[in-house]
Tab-separated table of N, CA and C in Angstrom:
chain	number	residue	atom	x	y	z
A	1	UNK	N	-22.069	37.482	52.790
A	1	UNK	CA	-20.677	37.306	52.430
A	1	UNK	C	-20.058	38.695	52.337
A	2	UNK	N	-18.688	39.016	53.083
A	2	UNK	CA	-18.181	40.387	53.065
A	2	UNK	C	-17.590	40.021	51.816
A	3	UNK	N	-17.128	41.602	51.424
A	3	UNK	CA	-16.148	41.729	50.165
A	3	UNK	C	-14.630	40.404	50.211
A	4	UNK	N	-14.314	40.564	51.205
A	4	UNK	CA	-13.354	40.099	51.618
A	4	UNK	C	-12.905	38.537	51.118
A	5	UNK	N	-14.254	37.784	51.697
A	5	UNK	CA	-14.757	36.524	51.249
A	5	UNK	C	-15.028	35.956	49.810
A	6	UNK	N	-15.851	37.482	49.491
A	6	UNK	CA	-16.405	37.234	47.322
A	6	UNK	C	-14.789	37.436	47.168
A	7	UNK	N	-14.037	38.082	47.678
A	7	UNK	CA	-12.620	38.036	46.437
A	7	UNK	C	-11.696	37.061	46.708
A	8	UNK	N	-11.753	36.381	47.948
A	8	UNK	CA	-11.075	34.814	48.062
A	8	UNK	C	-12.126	34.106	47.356
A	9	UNK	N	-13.475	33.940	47.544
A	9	UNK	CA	-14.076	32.850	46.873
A	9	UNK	C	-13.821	32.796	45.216
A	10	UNK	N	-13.809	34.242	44.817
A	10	UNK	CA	-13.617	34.499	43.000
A	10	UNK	C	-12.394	33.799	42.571
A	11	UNK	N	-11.210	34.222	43.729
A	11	UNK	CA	-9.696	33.879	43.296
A	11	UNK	C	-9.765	32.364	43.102
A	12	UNK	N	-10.124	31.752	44.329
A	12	UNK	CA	-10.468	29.948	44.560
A	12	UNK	C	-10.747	29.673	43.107
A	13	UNK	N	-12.199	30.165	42.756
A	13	UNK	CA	-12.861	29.888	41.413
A	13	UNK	C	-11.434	29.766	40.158
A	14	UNK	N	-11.397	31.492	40.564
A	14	UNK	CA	-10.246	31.350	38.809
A	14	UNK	C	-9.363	30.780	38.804
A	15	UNK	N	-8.577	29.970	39.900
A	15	UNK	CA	-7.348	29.332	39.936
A	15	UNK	C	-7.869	27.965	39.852
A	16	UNK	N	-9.109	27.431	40.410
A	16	UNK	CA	-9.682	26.007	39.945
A	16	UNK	C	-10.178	25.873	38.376
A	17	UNK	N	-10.626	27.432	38.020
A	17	UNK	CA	-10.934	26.924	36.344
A	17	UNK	C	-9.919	26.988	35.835
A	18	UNK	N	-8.606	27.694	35.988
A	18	UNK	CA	-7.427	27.540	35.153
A	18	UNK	C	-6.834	25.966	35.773
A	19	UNK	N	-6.752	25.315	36.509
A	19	UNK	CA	-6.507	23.847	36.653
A	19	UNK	C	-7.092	23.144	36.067
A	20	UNK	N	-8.435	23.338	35.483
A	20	UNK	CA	-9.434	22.412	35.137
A	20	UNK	C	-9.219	22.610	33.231
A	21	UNK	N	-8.975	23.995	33.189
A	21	UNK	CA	-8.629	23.846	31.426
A	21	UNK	C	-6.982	23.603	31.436
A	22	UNK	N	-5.735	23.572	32.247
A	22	UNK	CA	-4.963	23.580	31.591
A	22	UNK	C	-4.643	21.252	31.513
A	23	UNK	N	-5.473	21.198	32.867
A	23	UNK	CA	-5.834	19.415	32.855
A	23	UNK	C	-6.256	19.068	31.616
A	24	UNK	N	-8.063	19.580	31.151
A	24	UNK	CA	-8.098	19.586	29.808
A	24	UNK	C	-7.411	19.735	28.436
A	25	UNK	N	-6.297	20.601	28.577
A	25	UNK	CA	-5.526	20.506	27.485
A	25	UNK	C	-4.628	19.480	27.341
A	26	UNK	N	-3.935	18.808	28.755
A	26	UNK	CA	-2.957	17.807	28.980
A	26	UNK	C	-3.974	16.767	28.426
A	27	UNK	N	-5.298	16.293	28.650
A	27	UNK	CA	-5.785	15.330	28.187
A	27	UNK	C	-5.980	15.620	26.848
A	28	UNK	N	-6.609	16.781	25.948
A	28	UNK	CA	-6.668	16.620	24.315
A	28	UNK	C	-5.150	16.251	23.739
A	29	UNK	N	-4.630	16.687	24.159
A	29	UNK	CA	-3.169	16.809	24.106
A	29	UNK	C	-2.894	15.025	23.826
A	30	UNK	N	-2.939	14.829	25.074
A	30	UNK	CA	-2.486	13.079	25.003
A	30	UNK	C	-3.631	12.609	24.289
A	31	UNK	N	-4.837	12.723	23.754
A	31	UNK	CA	-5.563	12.259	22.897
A	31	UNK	C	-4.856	12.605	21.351
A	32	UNK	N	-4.325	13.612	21.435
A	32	UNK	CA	-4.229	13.908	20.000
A	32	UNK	C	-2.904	12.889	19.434
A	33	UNK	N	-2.102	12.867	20.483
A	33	UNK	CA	-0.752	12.241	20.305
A	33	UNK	C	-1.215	10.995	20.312
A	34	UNK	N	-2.012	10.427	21.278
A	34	UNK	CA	-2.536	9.093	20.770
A	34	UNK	C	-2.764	8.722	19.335
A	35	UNK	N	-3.824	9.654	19.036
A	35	UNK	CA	-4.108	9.801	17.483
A	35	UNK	C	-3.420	9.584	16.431
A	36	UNK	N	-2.419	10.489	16.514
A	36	UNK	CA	-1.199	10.782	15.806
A	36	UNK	C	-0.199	8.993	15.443
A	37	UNK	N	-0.171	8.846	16.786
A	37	UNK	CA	1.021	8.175	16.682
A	37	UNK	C	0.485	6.260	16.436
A	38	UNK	N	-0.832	6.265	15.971
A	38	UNK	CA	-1.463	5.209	15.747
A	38	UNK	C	-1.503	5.553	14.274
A	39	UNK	N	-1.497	6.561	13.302
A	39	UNK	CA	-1.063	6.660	12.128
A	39	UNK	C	-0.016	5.481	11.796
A	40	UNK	N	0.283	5.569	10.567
A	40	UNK	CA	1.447	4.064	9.688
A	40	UNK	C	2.377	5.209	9.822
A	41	UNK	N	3.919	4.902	10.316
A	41	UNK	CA	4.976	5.557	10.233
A	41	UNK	C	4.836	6.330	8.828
A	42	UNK	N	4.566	5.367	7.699
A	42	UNK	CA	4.516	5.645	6.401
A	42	UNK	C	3.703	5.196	5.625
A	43	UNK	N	2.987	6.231	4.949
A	43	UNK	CA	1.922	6.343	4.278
A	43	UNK	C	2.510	5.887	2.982
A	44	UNK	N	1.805	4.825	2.504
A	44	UNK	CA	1.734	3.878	1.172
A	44	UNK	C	1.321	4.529	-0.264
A	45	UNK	N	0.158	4.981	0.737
A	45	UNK	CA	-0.748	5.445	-0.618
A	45	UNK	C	0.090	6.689	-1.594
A	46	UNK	N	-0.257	6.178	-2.842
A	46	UNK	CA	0.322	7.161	-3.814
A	46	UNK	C	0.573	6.047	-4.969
A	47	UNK	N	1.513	7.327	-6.159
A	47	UNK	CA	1.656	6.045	-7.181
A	47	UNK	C	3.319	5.851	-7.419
A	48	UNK	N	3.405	4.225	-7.856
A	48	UNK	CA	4.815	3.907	-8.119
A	48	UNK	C	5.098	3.461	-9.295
A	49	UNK	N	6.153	3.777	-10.031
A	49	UNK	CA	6.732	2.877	-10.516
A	49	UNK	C	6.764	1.401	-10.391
A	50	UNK	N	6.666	0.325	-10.875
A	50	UNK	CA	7.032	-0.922	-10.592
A	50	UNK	C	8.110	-1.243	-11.741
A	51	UNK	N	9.048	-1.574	-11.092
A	51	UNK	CA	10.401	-2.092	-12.138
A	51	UNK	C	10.954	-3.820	-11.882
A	52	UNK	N	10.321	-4.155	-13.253
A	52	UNK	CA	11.022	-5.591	-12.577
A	52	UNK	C	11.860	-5.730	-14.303
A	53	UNK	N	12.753	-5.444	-13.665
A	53	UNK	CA	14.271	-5.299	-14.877
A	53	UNK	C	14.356	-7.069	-15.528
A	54	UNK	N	13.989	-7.491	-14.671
A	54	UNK	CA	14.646	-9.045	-15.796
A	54	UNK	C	13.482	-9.482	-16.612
A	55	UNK	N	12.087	-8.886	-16.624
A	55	UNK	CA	11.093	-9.244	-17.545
A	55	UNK	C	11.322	-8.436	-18.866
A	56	UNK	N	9.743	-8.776	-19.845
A	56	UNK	CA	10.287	-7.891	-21.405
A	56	UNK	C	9.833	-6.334	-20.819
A	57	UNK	N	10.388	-5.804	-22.158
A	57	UNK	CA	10.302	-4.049	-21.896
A	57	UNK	C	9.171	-3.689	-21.660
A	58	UNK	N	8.209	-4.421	-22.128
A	58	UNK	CA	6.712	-3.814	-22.057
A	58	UNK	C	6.251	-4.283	-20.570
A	59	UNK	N	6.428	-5.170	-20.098
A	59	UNK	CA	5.437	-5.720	-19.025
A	59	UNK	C	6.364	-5.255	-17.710
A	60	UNK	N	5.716	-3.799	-17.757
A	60	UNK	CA	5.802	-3.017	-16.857
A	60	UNK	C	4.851	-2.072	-16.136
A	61	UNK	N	4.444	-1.438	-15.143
A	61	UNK	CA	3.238	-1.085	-14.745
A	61	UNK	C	3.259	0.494	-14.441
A	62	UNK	N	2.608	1.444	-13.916
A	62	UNK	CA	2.525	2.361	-13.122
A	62	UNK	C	1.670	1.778	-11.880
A	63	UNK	N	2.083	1.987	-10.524
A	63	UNK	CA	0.603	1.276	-9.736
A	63	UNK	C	0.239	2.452	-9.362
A	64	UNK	N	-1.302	2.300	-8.956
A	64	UNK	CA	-1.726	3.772	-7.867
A	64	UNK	C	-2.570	3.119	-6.710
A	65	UNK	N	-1.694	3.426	-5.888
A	65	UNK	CA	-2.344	2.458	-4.746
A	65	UNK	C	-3.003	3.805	-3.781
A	66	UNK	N	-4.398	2.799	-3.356
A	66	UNK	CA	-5.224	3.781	-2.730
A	66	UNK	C	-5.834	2.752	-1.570
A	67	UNK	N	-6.932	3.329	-0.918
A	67	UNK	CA	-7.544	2.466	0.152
A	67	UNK	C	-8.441	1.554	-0.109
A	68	UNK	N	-8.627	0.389	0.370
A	68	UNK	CA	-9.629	-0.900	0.217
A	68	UNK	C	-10.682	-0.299	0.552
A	69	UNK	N	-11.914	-0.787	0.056
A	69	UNK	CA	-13.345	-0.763	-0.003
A	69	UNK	C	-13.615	-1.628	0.556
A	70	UNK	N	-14.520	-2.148	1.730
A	70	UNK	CA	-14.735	-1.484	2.597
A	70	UNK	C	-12.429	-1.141	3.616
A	71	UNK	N	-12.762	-0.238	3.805
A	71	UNK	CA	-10.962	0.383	4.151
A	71	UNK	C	-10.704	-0.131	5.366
A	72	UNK	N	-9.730	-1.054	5.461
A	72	UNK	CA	-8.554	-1.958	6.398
A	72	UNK	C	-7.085	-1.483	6.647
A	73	UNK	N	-7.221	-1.685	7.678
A	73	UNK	CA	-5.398	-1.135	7.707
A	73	UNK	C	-4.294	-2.097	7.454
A	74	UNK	N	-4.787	-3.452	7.151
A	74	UNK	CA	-4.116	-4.419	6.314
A	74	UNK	C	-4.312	-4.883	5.057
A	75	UNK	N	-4.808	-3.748	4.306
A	75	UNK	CA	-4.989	-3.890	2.618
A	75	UNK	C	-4.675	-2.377	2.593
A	76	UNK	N	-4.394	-2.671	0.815
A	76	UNK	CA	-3.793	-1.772	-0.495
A	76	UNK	C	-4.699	-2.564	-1.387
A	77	UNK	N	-5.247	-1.359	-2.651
A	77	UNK	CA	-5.746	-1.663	-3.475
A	77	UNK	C	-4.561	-0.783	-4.666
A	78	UNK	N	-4.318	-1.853	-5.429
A	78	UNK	CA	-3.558	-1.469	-6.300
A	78	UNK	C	-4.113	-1.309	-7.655
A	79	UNK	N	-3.834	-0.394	-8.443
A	79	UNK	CA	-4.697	-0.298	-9.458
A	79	UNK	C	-2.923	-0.135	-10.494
A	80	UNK	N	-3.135	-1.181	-11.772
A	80	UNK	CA	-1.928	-1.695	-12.521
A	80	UNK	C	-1.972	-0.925	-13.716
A	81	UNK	N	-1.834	0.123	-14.179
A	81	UNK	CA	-2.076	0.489	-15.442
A	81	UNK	C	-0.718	0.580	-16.452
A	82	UNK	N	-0.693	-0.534	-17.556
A	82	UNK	CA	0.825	-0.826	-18.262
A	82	UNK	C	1.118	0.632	-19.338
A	83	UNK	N	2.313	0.419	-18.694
A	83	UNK	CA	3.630	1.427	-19.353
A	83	UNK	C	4.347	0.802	-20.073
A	84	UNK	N	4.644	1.392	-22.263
A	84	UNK	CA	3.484	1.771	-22.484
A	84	UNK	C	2.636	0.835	-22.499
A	85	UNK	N	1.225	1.363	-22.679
A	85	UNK	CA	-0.378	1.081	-22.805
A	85	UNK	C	0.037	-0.312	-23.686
A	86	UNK	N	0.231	-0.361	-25.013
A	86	UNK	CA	0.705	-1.378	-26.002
A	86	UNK	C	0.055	-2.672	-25.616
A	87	UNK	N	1.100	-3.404	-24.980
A	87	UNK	CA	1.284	-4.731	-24.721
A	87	UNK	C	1.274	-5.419	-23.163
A	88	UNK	N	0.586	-4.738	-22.653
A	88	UNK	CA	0.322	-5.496	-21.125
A	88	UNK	C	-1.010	-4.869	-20.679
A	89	UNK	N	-1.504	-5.719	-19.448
A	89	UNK	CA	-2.689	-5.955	-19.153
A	89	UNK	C	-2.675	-5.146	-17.872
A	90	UNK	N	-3.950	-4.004	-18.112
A	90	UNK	CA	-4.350	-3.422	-16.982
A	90	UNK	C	-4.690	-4.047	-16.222
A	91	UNK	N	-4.640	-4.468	-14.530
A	91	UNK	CA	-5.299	-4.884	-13.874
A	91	UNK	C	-5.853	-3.977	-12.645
A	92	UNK	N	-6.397	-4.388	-11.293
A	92	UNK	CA	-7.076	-3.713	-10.288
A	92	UNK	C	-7.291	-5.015	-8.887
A	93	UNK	N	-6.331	-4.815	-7.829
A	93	UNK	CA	-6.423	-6.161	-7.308
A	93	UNK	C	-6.122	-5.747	-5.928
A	94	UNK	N	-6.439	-6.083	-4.376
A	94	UNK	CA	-6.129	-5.719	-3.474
A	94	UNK	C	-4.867	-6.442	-2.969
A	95	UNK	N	-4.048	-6.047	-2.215
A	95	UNK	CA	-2.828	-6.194	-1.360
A	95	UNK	C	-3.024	-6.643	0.022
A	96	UNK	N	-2.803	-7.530	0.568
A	96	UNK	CA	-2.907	-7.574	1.837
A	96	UNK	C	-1.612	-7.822	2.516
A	97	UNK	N	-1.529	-7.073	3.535
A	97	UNK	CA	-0.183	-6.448	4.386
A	97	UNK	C	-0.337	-8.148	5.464
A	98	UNK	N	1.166	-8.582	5.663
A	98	UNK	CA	1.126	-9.629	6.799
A	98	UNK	C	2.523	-9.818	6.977
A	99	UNK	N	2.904	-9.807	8.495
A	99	UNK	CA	3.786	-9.798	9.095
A	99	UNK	C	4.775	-8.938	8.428
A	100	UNK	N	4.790	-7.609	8.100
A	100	UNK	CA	5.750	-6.836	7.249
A	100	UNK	C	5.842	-6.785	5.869
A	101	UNK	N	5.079	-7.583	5.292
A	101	UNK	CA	5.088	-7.482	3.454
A	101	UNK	C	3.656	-8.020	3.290
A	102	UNK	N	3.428	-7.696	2.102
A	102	UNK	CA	2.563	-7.036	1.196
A	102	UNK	C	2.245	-8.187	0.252
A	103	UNK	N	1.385	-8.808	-0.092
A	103	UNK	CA	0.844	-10.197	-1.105
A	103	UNK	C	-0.234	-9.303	-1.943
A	104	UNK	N	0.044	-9.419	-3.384
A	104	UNK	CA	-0.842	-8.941	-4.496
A	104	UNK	C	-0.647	-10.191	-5.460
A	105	UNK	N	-1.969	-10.633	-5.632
A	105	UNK	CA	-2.455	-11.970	-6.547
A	105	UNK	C	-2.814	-11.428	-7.637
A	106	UNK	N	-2.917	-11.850	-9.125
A	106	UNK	CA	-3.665	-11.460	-10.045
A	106	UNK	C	-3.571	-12.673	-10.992
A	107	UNK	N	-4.391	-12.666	-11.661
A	107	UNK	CA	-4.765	-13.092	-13.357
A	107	UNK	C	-4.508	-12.583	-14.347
A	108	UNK	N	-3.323	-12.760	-15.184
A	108	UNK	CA	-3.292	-12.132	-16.219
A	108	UNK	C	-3.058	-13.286	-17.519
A	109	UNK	N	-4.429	-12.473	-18.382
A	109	UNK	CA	-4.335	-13.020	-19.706
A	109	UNK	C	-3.154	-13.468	-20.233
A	110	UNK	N	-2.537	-12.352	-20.552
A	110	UNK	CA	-0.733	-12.510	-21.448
A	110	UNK	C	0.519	-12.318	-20.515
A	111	UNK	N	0.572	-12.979	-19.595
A	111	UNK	CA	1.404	-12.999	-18.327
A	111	UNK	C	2.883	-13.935	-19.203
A	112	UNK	N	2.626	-14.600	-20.076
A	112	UNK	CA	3.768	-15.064	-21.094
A	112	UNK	C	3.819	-15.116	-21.717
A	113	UNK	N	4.533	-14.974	-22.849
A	113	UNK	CA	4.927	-14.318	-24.079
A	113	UNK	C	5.384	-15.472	-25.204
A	114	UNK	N	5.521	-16.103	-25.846
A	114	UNK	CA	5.871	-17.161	-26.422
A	114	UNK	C	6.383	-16.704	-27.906
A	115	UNK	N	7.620	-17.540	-28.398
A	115	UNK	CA	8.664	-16.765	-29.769
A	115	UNK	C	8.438	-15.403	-30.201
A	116	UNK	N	8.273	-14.551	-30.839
A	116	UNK	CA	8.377	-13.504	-31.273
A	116	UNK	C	7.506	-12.448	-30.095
A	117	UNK	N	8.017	-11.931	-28.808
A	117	UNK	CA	7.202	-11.694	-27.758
A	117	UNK	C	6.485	-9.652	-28.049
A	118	UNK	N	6.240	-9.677	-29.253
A	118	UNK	CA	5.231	-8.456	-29.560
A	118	UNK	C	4.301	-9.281	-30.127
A	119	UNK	N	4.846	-10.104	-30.500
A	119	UNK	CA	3.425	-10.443	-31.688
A	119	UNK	C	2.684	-11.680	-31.915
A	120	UNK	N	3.906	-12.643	-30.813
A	120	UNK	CA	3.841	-14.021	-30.536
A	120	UNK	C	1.815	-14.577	-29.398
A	121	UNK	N	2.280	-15.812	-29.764
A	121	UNK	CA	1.041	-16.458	-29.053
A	121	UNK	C	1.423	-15.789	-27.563
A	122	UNK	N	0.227	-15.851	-26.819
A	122	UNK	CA	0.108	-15.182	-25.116
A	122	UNK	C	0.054	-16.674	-24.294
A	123	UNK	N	0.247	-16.501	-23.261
A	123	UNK	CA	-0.370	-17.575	-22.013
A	123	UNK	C	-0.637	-17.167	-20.890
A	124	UNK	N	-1.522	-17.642	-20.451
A	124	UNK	CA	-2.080	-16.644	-19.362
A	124	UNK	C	-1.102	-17.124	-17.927
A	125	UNK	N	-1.386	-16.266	-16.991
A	125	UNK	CA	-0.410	-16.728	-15.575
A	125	UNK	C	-1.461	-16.249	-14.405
A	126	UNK	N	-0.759	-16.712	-13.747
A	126	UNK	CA	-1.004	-16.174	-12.294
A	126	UNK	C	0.082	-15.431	-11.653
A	127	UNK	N	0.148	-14.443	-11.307
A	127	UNK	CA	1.270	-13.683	-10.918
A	127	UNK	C	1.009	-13.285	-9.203
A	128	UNK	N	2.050	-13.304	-8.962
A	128	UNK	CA	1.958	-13.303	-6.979
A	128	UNK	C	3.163	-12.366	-6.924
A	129	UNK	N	2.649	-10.798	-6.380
A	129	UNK	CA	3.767	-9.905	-6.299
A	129	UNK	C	4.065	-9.941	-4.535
A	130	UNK	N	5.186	-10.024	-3.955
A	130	UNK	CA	5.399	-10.189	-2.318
A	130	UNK	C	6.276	-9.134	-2.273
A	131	UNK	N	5.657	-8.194	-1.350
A	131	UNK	CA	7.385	-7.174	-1.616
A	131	UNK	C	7.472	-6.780	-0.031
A	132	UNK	N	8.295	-6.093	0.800
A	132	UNK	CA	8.610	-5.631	2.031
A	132	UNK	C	8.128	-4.389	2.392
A	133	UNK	N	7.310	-3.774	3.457
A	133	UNK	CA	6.703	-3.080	3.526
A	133	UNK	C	7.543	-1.579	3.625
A	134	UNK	N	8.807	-1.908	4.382
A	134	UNK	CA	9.602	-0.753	4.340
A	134	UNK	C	10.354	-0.618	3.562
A	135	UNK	N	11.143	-1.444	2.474
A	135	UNK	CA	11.873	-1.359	1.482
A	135	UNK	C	11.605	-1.290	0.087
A	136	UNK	N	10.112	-1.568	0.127
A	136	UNK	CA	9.653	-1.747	-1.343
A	136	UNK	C	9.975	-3.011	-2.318
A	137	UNK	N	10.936	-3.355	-2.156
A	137	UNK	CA	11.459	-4.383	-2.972
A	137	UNK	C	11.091	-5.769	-2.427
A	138	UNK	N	11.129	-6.523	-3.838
A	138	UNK	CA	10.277	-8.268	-3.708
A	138	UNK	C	10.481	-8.765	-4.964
A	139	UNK	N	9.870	-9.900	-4.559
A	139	UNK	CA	10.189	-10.847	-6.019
A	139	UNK	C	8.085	-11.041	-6.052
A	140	UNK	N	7.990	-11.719	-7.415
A	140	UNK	CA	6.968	-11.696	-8.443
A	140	UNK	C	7.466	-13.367	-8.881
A	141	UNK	N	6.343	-13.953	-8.433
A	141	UNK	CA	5.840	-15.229	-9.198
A	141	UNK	C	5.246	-15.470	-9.995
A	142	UNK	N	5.329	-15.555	-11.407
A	142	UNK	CA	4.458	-15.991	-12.353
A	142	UNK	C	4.487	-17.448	-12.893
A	143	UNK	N	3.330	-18.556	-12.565
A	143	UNK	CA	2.723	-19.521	-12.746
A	143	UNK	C	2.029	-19.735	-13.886
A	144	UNK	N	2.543	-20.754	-14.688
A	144	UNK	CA	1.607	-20.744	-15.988
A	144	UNK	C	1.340	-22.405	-15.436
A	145	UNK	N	0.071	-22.948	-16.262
A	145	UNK	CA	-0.475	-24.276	-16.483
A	145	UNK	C	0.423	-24.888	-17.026
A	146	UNK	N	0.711	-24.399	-18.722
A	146	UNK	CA	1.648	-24.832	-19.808
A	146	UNK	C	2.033	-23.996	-20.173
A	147	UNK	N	3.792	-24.453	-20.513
A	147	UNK	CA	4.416	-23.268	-21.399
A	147	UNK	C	4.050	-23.311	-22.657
A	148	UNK	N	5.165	-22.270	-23.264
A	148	UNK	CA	5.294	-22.304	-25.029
A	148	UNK	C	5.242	-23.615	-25.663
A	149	UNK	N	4.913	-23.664	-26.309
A	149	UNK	CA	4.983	-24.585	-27.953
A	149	UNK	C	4.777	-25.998	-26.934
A	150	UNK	N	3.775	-26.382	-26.146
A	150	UNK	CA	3.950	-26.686	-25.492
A	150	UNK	C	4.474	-27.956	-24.454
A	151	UNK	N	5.435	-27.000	-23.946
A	151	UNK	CA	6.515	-27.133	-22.727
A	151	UNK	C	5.438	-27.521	-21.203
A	152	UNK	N	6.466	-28.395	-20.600
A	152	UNK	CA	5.420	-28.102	-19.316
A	152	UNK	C	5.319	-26.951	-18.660
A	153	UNK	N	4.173	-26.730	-17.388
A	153	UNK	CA	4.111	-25.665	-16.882
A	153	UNK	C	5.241	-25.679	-15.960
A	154	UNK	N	5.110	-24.040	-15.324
A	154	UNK	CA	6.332	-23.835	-14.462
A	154	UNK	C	5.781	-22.058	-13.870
A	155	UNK	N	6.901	-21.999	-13.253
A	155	UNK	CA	6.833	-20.592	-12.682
A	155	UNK	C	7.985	-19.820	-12.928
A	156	UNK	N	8.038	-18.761	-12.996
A	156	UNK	CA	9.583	-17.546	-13.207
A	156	UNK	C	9.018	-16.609	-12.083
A	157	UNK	N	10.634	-16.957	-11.631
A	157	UNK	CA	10.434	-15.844	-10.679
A	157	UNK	C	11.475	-14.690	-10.825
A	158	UNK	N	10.985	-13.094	-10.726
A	158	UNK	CA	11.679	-12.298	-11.152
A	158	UNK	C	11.643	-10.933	-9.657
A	159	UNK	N	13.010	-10.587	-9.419
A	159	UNK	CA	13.079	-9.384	-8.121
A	159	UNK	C	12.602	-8.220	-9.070
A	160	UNK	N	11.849	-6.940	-7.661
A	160	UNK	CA	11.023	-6.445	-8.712
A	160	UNK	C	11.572	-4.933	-7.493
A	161	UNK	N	11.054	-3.715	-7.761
A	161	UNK	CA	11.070	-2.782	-6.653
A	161	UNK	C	9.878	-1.884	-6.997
A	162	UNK	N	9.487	-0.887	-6.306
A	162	UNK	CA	8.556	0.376	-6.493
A	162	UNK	C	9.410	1.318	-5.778
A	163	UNK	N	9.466	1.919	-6.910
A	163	UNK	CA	9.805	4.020	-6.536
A	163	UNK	C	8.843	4.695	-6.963
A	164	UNK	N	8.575	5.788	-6.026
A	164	UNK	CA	7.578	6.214	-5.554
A	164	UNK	C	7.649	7.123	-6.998
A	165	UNK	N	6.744	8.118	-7.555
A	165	UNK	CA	6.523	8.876	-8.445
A	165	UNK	C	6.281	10.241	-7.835
């Protein structure tokens, strides 16, 4: 091979390896953006406020929502800790995301309050929080067996929101 030849064959070379990494970068590239853009527009996780204004003062929450065990991209695990501490029931319950909103079930001991509501008899409920995935806001079903003094059972339903903390 003359000189002539090694410095076309070298040039060939360096202009095929610079095609071959700048191809490679166009593909990490579109891998990464793939990546990226399969992320949730908006990330959930963190903690909120929960305000549901037409219940009593106490039965109110902080949530801290984090990832399901084993971790789904259609669950929230919400962890309920009452603001203040006092008079409502910590709970810990998963969320499952469907068609745009969010279903959180729970059991709570003192979910109703009956005559004097600090100090009065409890009743337990079932509470069903549904809220919208981009707006935050929903209504809260609470289901009792039997009411107060006792009344038949029934449900209250109360609009509720989360702001973020």
């Amino acid at each position: 091979m003359t000189r002539g030849e090694h410095m076309r064959t070298r040039k060939a070379v360096s202009v095929l390896m610079s095609g071959l990494m700048t191809a490679g970068a166009m593909v990490t590239g579109v891998t990464v953006a793939a990546v990226l853009s399969a992320a949730p527009a908006r990330a959930f996780y963190a903690n909120y406020q929960l305000i549901i204004p037409d219940r009593y003062d106490f039965h109110t929450w902080t949530w801290a929502v984090s990832y399901c065990v084993p971790e789904a991209a259609d669950c929230v695990q919400i962890t309920a800790i009452p603001m203040p501490v006092a008079k409502a029931f910590e709970y810990r319950a998963n969320a499952y995301l469907t068609d745009g909103r969010y279903t959180l079930t729970v059991d709570v001991p003192d979910g109703l309050r009956c005559g004097n509501v600090y100090y009065g008899p409890v009743i337990a409920t079932r509470d069903v929080y549904s809220w919208d995935a981009e707006t935050l806001q929903g209504t809260l079903e609470s289901s009792f067996a039997a009411g107060c003094d006792g009344a038949p059972g029934g449900t209250f339903t109360y609009p509720f929101s989360l702001v973020r903390l």
